[in-house]
Structure formats: C-alpha cells, structure tokens
XYZ file of N, CA and C in Angstrom:
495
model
N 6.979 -31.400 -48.408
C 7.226 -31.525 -46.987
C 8.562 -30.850 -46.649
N 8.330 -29.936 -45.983
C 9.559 -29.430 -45.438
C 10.633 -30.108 -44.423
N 12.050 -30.098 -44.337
C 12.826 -30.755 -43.705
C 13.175 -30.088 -42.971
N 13.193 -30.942 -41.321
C 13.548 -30.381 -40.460
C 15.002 -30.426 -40.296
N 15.789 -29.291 -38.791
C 16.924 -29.049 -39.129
C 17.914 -30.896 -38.945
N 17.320 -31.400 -38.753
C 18.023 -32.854 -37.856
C 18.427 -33.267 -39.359
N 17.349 -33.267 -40.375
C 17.360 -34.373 -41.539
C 18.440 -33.312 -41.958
N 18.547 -32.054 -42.300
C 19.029 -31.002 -42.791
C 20.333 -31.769 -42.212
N 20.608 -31.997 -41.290
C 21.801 -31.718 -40.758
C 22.866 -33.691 -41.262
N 21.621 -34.578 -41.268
C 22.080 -35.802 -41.994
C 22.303 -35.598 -43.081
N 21.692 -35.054 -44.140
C 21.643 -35.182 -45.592
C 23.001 -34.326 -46.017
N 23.304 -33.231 -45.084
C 24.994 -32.211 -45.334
C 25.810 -33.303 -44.599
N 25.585 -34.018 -43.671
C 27.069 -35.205 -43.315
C 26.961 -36.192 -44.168
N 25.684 -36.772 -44.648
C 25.610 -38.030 -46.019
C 26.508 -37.224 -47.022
N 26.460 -36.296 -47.218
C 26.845 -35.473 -48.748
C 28.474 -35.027 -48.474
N 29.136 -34.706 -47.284
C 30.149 -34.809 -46.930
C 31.001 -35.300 -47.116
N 32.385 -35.406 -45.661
C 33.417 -36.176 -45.843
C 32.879 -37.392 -45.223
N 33.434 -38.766 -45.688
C 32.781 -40.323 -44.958
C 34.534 -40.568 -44.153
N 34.167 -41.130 -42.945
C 35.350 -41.402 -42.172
C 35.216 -43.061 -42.408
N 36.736 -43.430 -42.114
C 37.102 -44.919 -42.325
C 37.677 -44.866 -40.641
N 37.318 -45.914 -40.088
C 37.867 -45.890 -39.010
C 37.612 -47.020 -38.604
N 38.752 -47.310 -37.716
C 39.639 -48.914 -37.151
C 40.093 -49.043 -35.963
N 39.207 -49.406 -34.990
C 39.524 -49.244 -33.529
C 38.829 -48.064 -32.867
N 37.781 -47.827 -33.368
C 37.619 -46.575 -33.305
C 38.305 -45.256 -33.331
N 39.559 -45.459 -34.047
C 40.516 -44.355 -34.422
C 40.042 -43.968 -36.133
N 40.209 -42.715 -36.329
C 39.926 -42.253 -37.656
C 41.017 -42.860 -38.651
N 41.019 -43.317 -39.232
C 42.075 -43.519 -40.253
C 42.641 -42.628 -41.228
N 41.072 -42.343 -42.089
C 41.246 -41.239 -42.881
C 39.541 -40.835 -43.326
N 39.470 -39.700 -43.791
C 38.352 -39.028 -44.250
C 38.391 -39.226 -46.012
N 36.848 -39.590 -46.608
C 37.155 -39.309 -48.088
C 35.912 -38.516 -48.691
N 35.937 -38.228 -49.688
C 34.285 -37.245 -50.251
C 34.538 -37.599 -51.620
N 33.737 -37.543 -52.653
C 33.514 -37.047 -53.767
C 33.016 -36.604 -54.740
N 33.018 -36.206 -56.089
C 32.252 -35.858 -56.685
C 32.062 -36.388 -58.042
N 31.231 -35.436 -58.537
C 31.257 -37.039 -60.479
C 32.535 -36.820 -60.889
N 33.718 -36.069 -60.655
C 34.940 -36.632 -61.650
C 36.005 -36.825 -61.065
N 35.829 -36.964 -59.462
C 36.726 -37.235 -58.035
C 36.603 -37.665 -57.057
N 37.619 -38.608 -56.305
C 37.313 -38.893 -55.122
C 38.493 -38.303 -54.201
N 38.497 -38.088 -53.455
C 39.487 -37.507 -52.210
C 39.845 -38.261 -50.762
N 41.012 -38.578 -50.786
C 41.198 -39.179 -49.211
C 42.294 -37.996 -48.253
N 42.103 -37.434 -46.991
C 42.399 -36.980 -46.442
C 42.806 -37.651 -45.170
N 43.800 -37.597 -45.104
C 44.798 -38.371 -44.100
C 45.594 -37.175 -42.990
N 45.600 -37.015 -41.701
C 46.022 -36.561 -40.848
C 47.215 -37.135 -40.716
N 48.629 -36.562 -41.128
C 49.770 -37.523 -40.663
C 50.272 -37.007 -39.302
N 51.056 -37.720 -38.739
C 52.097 -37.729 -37.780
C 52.560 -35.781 -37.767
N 52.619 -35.748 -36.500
C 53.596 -34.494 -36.207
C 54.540 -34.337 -36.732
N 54.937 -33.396 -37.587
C 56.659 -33.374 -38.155
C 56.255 -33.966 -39.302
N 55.300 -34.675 -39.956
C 56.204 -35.464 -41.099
C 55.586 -34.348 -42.068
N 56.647 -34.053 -43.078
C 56.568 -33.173 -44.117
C 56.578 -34.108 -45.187
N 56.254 -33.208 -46.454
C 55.662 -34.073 -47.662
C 56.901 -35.120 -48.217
N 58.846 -34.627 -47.906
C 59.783 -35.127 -48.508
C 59.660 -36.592 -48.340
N 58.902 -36.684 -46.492
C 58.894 -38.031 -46.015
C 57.896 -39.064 -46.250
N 56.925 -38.627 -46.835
C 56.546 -39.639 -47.591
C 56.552 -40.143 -48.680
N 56.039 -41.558 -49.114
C 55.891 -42.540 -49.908
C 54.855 -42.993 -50.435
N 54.178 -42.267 -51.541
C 52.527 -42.301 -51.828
C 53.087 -42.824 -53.447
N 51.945 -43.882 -53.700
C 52.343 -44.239 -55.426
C 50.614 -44.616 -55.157
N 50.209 -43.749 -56.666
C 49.260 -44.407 -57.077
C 49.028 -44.913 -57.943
N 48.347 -46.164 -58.181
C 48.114 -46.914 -59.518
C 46.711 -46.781 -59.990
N 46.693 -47.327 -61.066
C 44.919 -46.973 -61.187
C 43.977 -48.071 -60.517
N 44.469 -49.416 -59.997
C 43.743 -49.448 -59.363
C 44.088 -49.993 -57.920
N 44.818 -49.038 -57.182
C 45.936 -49.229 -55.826
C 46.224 -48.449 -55.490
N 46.372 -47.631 -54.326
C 46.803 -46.928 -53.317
C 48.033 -47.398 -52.234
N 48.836 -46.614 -52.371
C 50.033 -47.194 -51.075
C 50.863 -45.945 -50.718
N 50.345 -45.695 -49.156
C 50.485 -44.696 -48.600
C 51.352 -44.855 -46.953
N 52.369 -44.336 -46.948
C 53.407 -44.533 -45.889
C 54.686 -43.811 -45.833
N 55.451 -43.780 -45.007
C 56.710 -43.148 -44.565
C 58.057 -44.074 -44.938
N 58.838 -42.825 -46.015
C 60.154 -43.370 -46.932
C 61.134 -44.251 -45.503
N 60.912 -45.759 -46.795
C 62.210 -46.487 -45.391
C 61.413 -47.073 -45.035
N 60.056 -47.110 -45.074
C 58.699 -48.269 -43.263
C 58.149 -48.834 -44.341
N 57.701 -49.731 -43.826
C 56.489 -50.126 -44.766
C 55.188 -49.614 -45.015
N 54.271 -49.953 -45.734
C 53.251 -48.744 -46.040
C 52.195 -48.431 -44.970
N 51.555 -47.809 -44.578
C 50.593 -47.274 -43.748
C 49.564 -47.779 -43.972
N 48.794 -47.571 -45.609
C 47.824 -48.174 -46.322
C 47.980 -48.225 -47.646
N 47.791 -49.966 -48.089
C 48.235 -50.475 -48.949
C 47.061 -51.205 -49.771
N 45.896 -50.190 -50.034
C 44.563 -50.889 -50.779
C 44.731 -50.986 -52.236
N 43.582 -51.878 -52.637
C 42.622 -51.435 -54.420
C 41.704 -50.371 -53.591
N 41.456 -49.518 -54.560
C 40.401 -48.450 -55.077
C 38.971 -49.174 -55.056
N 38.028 -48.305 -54.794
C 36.571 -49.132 -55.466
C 36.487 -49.022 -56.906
N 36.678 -48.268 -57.715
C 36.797 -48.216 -58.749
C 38.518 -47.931 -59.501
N 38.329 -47.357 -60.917
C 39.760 -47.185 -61.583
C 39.933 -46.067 -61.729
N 41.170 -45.716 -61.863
C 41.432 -44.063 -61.497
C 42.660 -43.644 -62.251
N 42.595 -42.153 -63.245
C 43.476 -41.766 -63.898
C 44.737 -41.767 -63.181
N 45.520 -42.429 -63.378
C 47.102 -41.749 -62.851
C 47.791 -40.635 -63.355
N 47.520 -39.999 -64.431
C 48.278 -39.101 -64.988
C 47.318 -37.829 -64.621
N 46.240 -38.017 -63.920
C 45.534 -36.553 -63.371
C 44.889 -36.665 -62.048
N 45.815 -37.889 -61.047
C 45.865 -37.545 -59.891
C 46.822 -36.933 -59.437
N 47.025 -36.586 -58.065
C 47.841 -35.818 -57.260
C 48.090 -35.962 -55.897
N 48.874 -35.725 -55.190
C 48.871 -35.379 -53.637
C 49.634 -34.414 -53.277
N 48.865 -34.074 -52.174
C 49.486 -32.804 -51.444
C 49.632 -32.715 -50.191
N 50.590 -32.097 -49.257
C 49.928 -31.701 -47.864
C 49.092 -30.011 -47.762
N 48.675 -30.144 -47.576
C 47.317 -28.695 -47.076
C 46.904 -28.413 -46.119
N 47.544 -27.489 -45.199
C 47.068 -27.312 -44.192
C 47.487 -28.159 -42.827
N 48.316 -28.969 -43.247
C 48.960 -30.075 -42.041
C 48.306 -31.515 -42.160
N 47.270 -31.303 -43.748
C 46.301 -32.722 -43.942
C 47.175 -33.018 -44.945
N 47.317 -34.619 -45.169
C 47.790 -35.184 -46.578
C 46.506 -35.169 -47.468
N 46.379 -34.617 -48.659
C 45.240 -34.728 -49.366
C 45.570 -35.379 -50.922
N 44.733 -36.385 -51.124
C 45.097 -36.943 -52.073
C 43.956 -37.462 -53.197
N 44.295 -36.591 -54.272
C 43.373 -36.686 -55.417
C 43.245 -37.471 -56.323
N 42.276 -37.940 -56.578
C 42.278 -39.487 -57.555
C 40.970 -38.882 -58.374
N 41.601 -38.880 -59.712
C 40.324 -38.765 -60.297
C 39.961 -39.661 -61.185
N 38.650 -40.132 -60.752
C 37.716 -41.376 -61.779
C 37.658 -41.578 -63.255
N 38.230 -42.705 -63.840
C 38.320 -43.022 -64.464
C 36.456 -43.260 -65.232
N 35.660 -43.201 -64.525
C 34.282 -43.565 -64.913
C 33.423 -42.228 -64.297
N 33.707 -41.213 -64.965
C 32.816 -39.908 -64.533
C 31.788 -40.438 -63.514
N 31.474 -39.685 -63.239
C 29.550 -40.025 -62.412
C 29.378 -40.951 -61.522
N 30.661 -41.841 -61.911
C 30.994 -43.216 -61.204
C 30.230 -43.023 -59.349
N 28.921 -43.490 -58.811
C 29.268 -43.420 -57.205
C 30.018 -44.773 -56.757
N 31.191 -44.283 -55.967
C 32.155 -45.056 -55.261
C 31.779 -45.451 -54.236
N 30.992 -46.571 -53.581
C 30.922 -46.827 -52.340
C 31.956 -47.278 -50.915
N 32.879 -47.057 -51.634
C 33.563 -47.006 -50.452
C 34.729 -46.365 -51.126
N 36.277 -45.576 -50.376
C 37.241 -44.908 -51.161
C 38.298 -45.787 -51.632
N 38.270 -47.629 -50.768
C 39.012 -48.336 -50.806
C 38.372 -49.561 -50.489
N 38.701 -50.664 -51.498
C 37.968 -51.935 -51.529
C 38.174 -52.507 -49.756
N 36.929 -53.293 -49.400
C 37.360 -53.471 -48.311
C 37.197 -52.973 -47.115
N 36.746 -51.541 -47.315
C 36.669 -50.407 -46.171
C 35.208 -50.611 -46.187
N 34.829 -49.812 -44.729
C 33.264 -49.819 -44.392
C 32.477 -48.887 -45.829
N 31.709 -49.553 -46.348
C 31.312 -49.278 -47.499
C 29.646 -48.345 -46.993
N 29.110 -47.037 -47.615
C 28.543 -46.384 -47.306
C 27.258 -46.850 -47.280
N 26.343 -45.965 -46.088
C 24.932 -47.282 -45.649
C 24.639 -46.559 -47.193
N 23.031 -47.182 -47.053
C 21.891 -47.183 -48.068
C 21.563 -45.888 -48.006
N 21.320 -44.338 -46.740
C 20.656 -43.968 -46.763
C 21.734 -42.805 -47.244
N 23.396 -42.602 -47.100
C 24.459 -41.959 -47.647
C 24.579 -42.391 -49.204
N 24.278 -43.472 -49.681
C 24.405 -43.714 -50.958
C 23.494 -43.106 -51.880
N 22.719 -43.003 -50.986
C 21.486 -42.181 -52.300
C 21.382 -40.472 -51.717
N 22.215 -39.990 -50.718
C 22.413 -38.765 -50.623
C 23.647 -38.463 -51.840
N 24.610 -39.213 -52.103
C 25.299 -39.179 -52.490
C 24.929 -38.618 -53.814
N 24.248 -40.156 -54.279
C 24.344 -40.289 -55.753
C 23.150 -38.800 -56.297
N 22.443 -38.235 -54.947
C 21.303 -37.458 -55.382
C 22.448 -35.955 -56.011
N 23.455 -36.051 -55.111
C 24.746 -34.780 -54.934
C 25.003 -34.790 -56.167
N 25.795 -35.934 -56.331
C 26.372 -36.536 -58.071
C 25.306 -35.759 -59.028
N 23.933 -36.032 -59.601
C 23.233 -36.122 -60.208
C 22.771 -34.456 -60.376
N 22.998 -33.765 -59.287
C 23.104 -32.169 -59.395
C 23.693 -31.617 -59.716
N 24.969 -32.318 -59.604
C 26.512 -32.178 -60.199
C 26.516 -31.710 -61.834
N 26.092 -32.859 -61.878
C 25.775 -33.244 -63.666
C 24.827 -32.340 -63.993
N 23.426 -32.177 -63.604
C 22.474 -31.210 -64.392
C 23.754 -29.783 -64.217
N 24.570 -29.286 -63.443
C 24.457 -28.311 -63.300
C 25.551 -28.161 -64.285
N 26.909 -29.339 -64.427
C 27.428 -29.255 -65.652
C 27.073 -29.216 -67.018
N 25.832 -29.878 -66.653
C 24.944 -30.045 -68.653
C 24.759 -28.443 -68.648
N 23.839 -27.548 -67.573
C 23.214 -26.934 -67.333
C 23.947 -25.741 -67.454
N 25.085 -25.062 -67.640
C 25.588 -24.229 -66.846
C 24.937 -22.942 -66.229
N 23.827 -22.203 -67.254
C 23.149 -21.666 -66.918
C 22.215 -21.325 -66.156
N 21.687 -22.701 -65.640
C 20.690 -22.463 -64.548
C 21.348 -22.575 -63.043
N 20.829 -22.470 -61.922
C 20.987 -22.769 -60.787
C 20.135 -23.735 -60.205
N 21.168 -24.914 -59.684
C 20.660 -26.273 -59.191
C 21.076 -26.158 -57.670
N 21.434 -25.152 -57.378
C 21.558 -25.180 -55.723
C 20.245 -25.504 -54.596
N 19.425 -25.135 -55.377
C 18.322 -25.431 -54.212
C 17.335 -26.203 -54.778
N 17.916 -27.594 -55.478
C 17.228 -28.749 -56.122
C 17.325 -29.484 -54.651
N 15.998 -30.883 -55.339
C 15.776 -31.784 -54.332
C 15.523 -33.066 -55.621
N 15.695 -34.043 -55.312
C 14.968 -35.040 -55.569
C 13.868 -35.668 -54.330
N 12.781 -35.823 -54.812
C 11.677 -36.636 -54.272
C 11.900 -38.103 -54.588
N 12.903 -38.837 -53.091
C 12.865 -40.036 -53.667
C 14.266 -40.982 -54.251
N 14.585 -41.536 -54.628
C 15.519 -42.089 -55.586
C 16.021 -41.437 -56.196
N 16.853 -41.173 -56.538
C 17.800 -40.490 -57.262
C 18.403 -41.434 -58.389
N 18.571 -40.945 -59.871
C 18.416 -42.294 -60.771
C 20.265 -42.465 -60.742
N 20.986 -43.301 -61.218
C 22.500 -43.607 -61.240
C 22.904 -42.271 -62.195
N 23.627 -41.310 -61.999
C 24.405 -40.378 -62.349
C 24.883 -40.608 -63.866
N 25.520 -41.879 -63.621
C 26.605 -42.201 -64.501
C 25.541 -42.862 -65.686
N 24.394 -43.361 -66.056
C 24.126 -44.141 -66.751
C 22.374 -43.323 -66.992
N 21.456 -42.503 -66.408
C 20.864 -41.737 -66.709
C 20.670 -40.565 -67.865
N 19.499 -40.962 -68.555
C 19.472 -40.351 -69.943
C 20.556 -40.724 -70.916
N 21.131 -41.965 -71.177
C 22.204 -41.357 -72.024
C 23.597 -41.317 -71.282
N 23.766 -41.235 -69.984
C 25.129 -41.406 -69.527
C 25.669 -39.822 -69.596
N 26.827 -40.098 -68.641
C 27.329 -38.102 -68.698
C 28.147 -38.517 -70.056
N 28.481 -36.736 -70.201
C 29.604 -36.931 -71.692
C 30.869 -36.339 -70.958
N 31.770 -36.660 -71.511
C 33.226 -36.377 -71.156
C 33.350 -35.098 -71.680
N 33.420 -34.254 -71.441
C 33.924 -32.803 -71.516
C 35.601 -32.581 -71.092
C-alpha cells in the first residue's frame, strides 16, 4: 500500500525533532539515534557559550546561566556516557550531546518527567533505530528506502542485541 503525502509527512515529524513544551512555549527540541540523544535549546539573545552553566551527569542534566539558578534541572530517561558527551552553541542553538550508555536504547522521552512520546512516534522511532542498525551491521547495502510492515521489533534486544563497535 502506498503512502500518501499526509502519512509521509507524519512518519518524517515522528522520526524527527520531538518538542517539550510548557505553557505552550517550546522549551526545547530533542531527536535521536541508536548511539544518541540530542536536546536543542534556543537561548536568550546575547547569551554566549562563556555564560552558561551546563554539567552533565550520567544520569542528570542541569542547564542554566553562570550566577542564576538552573533553567533545567532533570534525570535523563535513560544513562548516558559523560566522557563522550558534549555541548555546543551552533548556529545561535545550544546543542547538547548525550550519548547512550545502552546503544539502540529507544528513549521515550529526553528527560524523566517530560511529555513522553505517543504510541504512534514510538514505533516510528524505534522503526528509524532498527534501520540504523541493519545499516550499521550492513554497511554495504542501502536501507534508505526500507519499510517495516507493522511493528518494528526493539532495536536494542533483536536477534542477539546490537554489538558495540
């Protein structure tokens, strides 16, 4: 069955960035993939990278301006390397890299607590993840214009589990 452009156009925002938002104000944007998750934060006019105050733990986030108290002060959904995350500003975005401690891992939400992703983004997700992986097992072939029919099996624990490369 062919997909029309509407589903086309859900299944690229399921597979996307997911917004957190509070008051109906954006908070922050996050995405990821089997060996990352990403939060993208829009700061304040003027504030350059000296002025902030970002510490990450593996399983905590605390994000705010040197001198204030923190902006956002979560747990993670999952655990996360500290010694091969990062942050940056890019482009006038704070971008901040956390990478998963549990490959393949799908994260349902970027921060415990936060609106956690429906049913029908979770299995776009985990279908993304799972292409991810054939295409890392795979390198040779091309998985760009794969589909799953259906369910998509858990990334992380399918056949055998991914291997750490």
């Amino acid at each position: 069955m062919e997909e029309t452009p509407e589903q086309r156009h859900l299944v690229e925002r399921a597979r996307g960035r997911q917004q957190f938002k509070h008051n109906d104000r954006v908070i922050y944007e996050w995405d990821q993939d089997l060996n990352e998750v990403n939060i993208y934060i829009n700061p304040p006019p003027g504030v350059r990278q000296k002025d902030l105050d970002i510490k990450i733990e593996p399983r905590r986030l605390s994000v705010g301006l040197r001198g204030n108290p923190p902006f956002l002060q979560e747990e993670f959904q999952g655990l996360v390397k500290t010694s091969e995350s990062f942050w940056m500003i890019e482009d006038g975005e704070l971008h901040i890299n956390l990478q998963k401690s549990a490959k393949g891992e799908t994260w349902l939400a970027a921060l415990k607590g936060h609106q956690a992703l429906d049913a029908f983004t979770q299995s776009e997700v985990q279908k993304k993840l799972m292409l991810e992986r054939f295409q890392e097992e795979h390198p040779g072939f091309d998985f760009s214009g794969a589909s799953f029919s259906g369910q998509a099996p858990d990334p992380r624990s399918f056949m055998g589990g991914v291997s750490y490369k």
